[in-house]
C-alpha positions as YAML, in Angstrom:
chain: A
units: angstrom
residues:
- id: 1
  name: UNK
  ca: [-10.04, -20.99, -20.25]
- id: 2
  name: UNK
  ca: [-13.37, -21.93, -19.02]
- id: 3
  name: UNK
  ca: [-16.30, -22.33, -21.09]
- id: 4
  name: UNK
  ca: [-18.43, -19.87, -22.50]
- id: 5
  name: UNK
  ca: [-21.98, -22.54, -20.95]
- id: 6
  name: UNK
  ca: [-20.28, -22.20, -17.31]
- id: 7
  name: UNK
  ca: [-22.08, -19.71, -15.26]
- id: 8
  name: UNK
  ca: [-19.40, -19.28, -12.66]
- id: 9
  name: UNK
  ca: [-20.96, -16.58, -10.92]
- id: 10
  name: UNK
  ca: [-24.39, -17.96, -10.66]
- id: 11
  name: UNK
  ca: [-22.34, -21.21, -8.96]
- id: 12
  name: UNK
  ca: [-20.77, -18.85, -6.55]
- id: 13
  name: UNK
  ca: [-23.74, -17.02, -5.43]
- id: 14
  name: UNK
  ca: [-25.80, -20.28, -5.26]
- id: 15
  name: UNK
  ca: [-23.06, -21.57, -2.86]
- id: 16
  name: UNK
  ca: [-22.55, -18.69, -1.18]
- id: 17
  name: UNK
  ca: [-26.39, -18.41, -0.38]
- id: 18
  name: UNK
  ca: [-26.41, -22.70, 0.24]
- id: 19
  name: UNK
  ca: [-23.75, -21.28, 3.12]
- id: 20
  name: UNK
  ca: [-25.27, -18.42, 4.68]
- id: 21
  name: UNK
  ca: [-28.99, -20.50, 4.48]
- id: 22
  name: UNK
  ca: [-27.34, -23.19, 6.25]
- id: 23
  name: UNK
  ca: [-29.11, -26.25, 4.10]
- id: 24
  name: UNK
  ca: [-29.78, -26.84, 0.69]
- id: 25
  name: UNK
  ca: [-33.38, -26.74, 1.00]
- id: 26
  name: UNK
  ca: [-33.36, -23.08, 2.57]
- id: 27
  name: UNK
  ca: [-31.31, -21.89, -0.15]
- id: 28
  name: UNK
  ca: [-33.45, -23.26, -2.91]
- id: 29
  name: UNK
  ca: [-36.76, -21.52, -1.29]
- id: 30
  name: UNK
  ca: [-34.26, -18.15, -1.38]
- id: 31
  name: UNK
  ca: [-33.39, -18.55, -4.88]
- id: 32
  name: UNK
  ca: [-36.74, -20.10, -6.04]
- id: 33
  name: UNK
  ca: [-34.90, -23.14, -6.91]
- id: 34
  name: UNK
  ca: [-35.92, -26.49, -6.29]
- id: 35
  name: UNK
  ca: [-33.75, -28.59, -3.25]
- id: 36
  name: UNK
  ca: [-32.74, -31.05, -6.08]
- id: 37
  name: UNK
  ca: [-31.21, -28.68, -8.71]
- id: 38
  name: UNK
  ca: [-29.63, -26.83, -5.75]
- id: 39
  name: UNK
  ca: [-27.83, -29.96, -4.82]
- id: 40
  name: UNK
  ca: [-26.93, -31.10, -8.49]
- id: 41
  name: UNK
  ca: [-25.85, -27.74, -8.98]
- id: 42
  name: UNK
  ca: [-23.23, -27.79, -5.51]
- id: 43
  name: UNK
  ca: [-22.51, -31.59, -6.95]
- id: 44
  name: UNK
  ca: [-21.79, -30.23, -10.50]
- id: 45
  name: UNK
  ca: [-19.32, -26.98, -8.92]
- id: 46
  name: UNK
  ca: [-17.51, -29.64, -6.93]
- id: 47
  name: UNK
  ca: [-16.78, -31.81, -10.18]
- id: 48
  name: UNK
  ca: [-15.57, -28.98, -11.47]
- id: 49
  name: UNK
  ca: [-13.29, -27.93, -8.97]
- id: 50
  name: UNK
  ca: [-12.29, -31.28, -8.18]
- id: 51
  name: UNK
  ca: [-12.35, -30.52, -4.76]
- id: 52
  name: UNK
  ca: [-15.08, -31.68, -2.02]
- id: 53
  name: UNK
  ca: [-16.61, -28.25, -0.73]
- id: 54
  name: UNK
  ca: [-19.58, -29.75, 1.47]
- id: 55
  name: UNK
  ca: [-19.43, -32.89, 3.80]
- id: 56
  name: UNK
  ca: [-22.58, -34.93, 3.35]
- id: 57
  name: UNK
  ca: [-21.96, -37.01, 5.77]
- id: 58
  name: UNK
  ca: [-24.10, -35.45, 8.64]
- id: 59
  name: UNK
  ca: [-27.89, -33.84, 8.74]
- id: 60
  name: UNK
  ca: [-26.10, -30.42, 9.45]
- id: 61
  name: UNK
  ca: [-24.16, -28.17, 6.83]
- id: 62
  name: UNK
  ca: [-20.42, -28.74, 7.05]
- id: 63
  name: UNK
  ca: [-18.09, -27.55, 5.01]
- id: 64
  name: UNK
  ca: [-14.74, -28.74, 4.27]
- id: 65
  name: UNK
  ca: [-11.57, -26.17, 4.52]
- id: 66
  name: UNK
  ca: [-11.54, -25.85, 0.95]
- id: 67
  name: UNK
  ca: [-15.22, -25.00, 1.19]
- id: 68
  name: UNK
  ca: [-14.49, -22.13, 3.78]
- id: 69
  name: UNK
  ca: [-11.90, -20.95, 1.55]
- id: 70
  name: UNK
  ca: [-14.19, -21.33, -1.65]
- id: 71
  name: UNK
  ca: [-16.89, -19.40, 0.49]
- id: 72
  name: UNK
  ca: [-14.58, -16.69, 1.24]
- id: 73
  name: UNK
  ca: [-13.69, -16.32, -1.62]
- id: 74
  name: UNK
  ca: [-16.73, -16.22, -3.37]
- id: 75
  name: UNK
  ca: [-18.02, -13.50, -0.98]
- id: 76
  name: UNK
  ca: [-15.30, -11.00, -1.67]
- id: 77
  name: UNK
  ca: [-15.87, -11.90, -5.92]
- id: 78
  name: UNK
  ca: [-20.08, -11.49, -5.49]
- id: 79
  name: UNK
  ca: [-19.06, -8.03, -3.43]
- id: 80
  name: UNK
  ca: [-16.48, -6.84, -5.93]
- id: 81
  name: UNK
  ca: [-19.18, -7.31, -8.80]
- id: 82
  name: UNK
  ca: [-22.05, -5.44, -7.19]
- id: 83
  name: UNK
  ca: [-19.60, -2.91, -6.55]
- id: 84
  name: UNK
  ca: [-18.81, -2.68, -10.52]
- id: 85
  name: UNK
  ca: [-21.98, -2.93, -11.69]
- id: 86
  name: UNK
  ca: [-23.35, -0.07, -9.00]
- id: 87
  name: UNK
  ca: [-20.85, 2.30, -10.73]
- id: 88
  name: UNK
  ca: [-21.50, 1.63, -14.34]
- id: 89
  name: UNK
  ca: [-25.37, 2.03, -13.38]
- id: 90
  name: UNK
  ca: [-24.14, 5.28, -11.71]
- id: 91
  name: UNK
  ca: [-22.22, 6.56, -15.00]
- id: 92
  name: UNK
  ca: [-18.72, 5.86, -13.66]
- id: 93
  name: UNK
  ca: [-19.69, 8.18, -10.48]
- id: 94
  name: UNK
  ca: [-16.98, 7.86, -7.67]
- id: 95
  name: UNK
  ca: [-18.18, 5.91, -5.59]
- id: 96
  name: UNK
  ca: [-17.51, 3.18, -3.41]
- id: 97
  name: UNK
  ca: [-14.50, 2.14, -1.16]
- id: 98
  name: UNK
  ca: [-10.94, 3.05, -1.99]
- id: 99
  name: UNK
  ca: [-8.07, 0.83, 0.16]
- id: 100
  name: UNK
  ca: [-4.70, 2.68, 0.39]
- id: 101
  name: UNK
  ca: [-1.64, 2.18, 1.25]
- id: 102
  name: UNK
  ca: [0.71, 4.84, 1.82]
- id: 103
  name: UNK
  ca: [4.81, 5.08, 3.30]
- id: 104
  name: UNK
  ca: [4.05, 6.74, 7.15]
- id: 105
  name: UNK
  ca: [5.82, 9.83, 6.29]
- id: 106
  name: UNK
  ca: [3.65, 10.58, 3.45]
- id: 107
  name: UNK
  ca: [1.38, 9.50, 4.86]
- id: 108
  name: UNK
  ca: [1.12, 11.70, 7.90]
- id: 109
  name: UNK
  ca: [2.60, 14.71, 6.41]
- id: 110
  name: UNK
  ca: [0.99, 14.84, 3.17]
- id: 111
  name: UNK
  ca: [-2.14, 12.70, 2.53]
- id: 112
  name: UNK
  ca: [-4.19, 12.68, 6.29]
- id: 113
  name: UNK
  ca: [-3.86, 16.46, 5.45]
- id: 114
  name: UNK
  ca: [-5.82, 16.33, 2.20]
- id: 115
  name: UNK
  ca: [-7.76, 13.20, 2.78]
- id: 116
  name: UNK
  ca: [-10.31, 15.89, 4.15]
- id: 117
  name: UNK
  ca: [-10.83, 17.63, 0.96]
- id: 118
  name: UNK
  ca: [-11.15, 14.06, -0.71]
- id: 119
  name: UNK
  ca: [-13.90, 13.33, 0.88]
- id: 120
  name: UNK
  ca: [-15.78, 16.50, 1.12]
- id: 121
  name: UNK
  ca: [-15.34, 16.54, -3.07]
- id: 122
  name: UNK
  ca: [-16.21, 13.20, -3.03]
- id: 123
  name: UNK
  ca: [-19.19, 12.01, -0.49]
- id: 124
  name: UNK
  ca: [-19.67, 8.92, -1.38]
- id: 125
  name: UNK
  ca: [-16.37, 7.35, -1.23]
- id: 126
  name: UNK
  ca: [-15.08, 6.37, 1.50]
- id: 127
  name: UNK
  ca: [-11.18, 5.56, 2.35]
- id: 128
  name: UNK
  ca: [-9.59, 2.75, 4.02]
- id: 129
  name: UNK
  ca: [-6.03, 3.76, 4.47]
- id: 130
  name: UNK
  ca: [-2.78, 1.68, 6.08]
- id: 131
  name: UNK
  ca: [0.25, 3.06, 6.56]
- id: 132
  name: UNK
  ca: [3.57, 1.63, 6.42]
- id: 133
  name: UNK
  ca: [7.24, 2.04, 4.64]
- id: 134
  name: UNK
  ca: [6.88, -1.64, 3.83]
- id: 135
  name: UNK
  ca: [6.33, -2.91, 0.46]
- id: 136
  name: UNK
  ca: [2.78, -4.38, -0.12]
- id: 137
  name: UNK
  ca: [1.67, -6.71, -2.87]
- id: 138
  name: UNK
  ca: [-1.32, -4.81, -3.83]
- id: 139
  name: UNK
  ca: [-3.29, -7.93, -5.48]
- id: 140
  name: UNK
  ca: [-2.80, -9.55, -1.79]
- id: 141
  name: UNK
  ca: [-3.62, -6.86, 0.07]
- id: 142
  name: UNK
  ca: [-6.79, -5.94, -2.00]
- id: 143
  name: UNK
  ca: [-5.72, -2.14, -2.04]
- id: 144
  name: UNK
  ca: [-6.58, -0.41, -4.39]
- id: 145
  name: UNK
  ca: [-3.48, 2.46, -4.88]
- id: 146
  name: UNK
  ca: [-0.43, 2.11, -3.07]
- id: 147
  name: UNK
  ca: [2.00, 5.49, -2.50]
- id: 148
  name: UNK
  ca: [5.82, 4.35, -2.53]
- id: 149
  name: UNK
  ca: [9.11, 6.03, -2.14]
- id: 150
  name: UNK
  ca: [12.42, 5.69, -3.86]
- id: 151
  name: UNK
  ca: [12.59, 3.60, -7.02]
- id: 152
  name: UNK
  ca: [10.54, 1.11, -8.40]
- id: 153
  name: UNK
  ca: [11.21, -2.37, -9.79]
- id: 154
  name: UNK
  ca: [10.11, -3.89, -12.28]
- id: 155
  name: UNK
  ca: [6.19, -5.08, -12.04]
- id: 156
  name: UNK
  ca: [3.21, -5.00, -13.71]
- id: 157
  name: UNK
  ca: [1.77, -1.96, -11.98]
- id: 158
  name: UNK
  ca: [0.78, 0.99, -13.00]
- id: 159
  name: UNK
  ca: [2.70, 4.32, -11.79]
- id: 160
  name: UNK
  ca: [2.06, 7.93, -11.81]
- id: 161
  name: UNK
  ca: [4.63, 10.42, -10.57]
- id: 162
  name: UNK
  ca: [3.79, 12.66, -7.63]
- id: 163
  name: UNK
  ca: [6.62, 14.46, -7.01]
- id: 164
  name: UNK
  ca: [10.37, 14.43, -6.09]
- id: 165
  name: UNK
  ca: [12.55, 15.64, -3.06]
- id: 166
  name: UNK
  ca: [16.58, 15.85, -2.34]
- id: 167
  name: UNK
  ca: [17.97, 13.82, 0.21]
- id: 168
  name: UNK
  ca: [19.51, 15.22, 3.08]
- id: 169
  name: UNK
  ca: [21.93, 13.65, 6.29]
- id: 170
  name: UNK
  ca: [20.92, 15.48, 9.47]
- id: 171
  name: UNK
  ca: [21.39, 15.28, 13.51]
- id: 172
  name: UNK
  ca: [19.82, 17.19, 16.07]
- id: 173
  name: UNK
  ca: [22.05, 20.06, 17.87]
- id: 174
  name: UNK
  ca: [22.00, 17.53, 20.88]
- id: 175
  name: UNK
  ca: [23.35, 15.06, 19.13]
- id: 176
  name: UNK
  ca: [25.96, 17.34, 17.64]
- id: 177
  name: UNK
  ca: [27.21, 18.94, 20.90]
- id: 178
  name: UNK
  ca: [27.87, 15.51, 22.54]
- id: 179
  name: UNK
  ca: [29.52, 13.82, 19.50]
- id: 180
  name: UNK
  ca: [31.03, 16.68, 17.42]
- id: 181
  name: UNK
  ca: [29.94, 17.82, 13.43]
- id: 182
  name: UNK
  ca: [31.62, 15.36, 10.84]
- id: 183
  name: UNK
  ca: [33.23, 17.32, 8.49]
- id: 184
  name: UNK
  ca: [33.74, 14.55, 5.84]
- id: 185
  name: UNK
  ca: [32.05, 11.62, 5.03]
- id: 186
  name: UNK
  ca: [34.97, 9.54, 6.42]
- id: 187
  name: UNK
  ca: [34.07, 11.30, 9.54]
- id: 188
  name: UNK
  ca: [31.05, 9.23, 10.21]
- id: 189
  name: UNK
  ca: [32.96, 5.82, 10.79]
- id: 190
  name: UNK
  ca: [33.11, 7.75, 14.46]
- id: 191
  name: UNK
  ca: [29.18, 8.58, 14.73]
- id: 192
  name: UNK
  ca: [26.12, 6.51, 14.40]
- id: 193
  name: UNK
  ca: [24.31, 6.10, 11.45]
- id: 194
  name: UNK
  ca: [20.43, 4.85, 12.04]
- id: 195
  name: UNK
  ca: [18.94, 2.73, 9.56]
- id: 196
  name: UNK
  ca: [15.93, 1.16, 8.32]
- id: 197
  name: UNK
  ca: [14.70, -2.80, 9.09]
- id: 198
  name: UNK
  ca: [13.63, -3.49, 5.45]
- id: 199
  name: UNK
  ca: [15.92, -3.47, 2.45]
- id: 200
  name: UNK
  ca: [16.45, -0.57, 0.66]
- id: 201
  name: UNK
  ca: [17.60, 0.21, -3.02]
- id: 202
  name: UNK
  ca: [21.08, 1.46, -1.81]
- id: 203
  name: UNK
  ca: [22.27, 0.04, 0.95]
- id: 204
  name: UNK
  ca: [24.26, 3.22, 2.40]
- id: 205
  name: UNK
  ca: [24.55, 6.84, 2.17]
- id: 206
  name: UNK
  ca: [25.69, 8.21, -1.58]
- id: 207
  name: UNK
  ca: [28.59, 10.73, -1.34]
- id: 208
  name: UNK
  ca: [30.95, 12.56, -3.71]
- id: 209
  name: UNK
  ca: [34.22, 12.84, -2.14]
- id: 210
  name: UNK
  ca: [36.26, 16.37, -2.52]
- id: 211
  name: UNK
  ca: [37.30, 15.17, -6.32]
- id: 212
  name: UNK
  ca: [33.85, 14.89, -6.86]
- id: 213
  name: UNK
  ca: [33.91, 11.02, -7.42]
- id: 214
  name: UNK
  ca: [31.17, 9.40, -5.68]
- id: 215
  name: UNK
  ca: [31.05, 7.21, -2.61]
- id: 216
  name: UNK
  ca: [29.18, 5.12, -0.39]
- id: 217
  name: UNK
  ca: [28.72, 5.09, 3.49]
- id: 218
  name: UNK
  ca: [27.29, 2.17, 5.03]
- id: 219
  name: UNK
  ca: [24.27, 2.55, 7.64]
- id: 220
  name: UNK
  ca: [26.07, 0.67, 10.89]
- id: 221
  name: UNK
  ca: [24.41, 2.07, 14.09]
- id: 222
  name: UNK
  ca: [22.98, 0.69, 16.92]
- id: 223
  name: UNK
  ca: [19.13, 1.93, 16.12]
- id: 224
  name: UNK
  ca: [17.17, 0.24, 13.44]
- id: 225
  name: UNK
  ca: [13.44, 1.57, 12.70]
- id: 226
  name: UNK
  ca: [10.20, 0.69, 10.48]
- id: 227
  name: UNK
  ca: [9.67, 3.61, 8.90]
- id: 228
  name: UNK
  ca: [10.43, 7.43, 8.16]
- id: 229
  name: UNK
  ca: [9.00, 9.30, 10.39]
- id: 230
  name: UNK
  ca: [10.59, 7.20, 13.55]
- id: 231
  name: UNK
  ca: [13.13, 7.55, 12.03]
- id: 232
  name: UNK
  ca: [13.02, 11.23, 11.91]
- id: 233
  name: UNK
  ca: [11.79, 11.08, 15.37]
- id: 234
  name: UNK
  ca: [14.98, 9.24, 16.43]
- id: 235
  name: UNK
  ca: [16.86, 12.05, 15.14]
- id: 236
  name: UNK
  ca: [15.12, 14.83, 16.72]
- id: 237
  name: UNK
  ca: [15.64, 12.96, 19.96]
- id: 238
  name: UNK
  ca: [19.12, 13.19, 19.61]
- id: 239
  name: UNK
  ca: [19.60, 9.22, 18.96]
- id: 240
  name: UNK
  ca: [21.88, 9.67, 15.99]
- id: 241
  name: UNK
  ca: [22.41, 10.86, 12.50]
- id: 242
  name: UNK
  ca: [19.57, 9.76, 9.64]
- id: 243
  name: UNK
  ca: [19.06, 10.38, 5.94]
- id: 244
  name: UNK
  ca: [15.55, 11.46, 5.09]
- id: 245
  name: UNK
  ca: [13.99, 13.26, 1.83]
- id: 246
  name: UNK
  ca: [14.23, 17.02, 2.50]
- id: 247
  name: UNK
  ca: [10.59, 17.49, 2.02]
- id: 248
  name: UNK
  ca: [9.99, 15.41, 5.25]
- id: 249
  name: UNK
  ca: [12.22, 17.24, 7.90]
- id: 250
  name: UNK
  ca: [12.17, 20.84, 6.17]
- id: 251
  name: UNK
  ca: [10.08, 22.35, 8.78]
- id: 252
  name: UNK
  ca: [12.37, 20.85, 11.31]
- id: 253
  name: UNK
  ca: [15.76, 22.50, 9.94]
- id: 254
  name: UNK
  ca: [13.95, 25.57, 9.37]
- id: 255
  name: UNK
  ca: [13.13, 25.72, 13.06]
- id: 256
  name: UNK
  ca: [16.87, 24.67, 14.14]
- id: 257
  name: UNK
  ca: [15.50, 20.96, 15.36]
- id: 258
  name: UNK
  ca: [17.79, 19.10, 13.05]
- id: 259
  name: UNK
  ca: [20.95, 20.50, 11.20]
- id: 260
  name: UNK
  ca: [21.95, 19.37, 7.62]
- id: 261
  name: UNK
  ca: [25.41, 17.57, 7.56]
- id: 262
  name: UNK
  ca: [27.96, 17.69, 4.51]
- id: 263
  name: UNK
  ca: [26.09, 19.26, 2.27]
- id: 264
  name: UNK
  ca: [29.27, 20.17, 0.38]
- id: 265
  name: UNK
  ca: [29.36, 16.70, -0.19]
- id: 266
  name: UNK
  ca: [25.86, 15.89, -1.11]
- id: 267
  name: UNK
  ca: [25.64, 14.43, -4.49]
- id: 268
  name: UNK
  ca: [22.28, 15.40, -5.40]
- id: 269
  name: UNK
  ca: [20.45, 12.59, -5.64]
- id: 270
  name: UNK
  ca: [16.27, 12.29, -4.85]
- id: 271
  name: UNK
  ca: [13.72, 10.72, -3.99]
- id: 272
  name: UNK
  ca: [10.54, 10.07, -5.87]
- id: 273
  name: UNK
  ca: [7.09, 9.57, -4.98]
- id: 274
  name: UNK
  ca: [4.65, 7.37, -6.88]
- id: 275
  name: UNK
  ca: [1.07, 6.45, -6.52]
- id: 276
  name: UNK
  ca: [0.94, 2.98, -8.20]
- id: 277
  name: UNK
  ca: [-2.30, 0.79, -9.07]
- id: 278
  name: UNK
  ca: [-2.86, -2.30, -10.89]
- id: 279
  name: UNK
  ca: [-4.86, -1.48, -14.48]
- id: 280
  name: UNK
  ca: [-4.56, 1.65, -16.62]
- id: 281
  name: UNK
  ca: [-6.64, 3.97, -18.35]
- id: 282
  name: UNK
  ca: [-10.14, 3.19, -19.06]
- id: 283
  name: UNK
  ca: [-10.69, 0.05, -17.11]
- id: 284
  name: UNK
  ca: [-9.59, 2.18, -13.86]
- id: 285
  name: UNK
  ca: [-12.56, 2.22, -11.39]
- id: 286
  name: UNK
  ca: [-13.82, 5.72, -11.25]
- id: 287
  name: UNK
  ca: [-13.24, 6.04, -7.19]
- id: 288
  name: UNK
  ca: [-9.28, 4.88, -7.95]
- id: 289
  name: UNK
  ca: [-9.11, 7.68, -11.23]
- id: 290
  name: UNK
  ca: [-10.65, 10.30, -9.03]
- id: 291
  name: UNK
  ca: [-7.62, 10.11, -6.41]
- id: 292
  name: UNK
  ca: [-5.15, 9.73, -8.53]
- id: 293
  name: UNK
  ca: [-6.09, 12.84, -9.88]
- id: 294
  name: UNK
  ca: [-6.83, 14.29, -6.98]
- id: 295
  name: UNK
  ca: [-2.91, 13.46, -5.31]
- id: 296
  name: UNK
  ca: [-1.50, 14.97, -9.01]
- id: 297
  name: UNK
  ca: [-3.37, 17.95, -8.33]
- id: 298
  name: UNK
  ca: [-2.55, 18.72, -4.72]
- id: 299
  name: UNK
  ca: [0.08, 16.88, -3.41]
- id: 300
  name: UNK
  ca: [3.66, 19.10, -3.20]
- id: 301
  name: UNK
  ca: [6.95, 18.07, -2.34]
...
């Protein structure tokens, strides 16, 4: 724990500005500061790191790699405290910007759609958003809220529920006419089953066979893809059969594009959609409680 006399930010934004002056001397007519306590105050930091962070041993500024990485930090720590105290001067106004990361089908299908509205209810925040079915670590990634598929594991984040969907196993007619319509599950050993790169909860397709006890198909195909939606791409080329969350390719069966397969034999099962976030309640920056309410509110699956 450090000590209650150790002004850590005042260090970091007197190194920070030592950096961007490029001497000691410049920073200490910035800061009103005299060369000398600049210097015992860079000296002092150091001790305390126990790490060199400025080479002395040439007339021009150097600093070491853990000085870069010390600077770097230090930016992104002075930038994330303006940024808090800007909103509680503003009365916890939304404000500011919000980093998301979303799964690509959701993504495109569901949140580029409303991001619109977002922003015209909320001028002066503005969105960074990344999209991919891989699982982020949110702390490394600096995002803010993350939107994520199927089940969760056990963490430290925060979730909120957006919504549910059944599953469904579908080909396109194209497919279908060149490799026949499997009837049973045990039918599919004969067709091929796309799958996904990264790991997923279940590895395989869930079943109930005709006694109603359930089952599990493996994915072995020759296609494997990043994310949902080239996955449901894949399928609407004809490349094979996929499993996708009904909510995703709906507007494709009802258009004849893709044709659900043994739904006699469907167990049920879903998948869920969370918006998860690191913090709860009132310590939640206002920008990150205003879309989470905002995706509760509007988002349907």
């Amino acid at each position: 724990m450090a000590r209650p006399d150790i002004n850590r930010s005042g260090e970091i934004e007197v190194f920070v500005r030592v950096v961007e002056a490029g001497s000691f001397s410049a920073a200490a007519r910035a800061l009103r500061m005299t060369p000398s306590a600049v210097s015992k105050l860079i000296a002092r930091l150091e001790a305390r790191l126990g790490a060199r962070l400025v080479s002395r041993s040439t007339r021009r500024l150097q600093l070491t790699p853990e000085g870069i990485a010390f600077h770097d930090s230090g930016v992104r720590i002075l930038a994330d405290m303006a940024a808090a105290e800007r909103e509680a001067a503003a009365g916890a106004a939304p404000h500011g910007l919000l980093r998301v990361n979303s799964y690509v089908p959701f993504g495109q299908h569901r949140l580029i759609p409303l991001l619109p509205r977002f922003l015209e209810r909320y001028p002066e925040i503005s969105v960074d958003l990344v999209l991919t079915d891989h699982v982020i670590d949110l702390m490394e990634e600096r995002a803010d809220v993350a939107i994520r598929a199927g089940p969760l594991g056990e963490s430290r984040l925060v979730a909120r529920k957006l919504g549910q969907s059944r599953t469904a196993v579908v080909a396109a007619p194209s497919y279908l006419e060149r490799h026949g319509t499997p009837r049973t599950s045990a039918d599919l050993d004969r067709h091929n089953r796309m799958g996904f790169r990264f790991a997923r909860h279940i590895d395989g397709w869930a079943f109930v066979d005709k006694a109603g006890r359930p089952t599990v198909v493996p994915t072995t195909g020759n296609a494997l893809v990043s994310d949902g939606e080239a996955m449901r791409l894949m399928a609407l080329s004809g490349a094979g059969i996929a499993r996708l969350a009904r909510w995703h390719i709906e507007p494709d069966i009802a258009a004849g594009r893709l044709v659900p397969l043994l739904e006699d034999f469907n167990p049920g099962d879903e998948e869920l959609t969370h918006a998860v976030y690191v913090g709860q309640g009132k310590h939640l920056p206002a920008r990150v409680r205003a879309f989470l309410d905002f995706l509760v509110e509007t988002v349907r699956l």
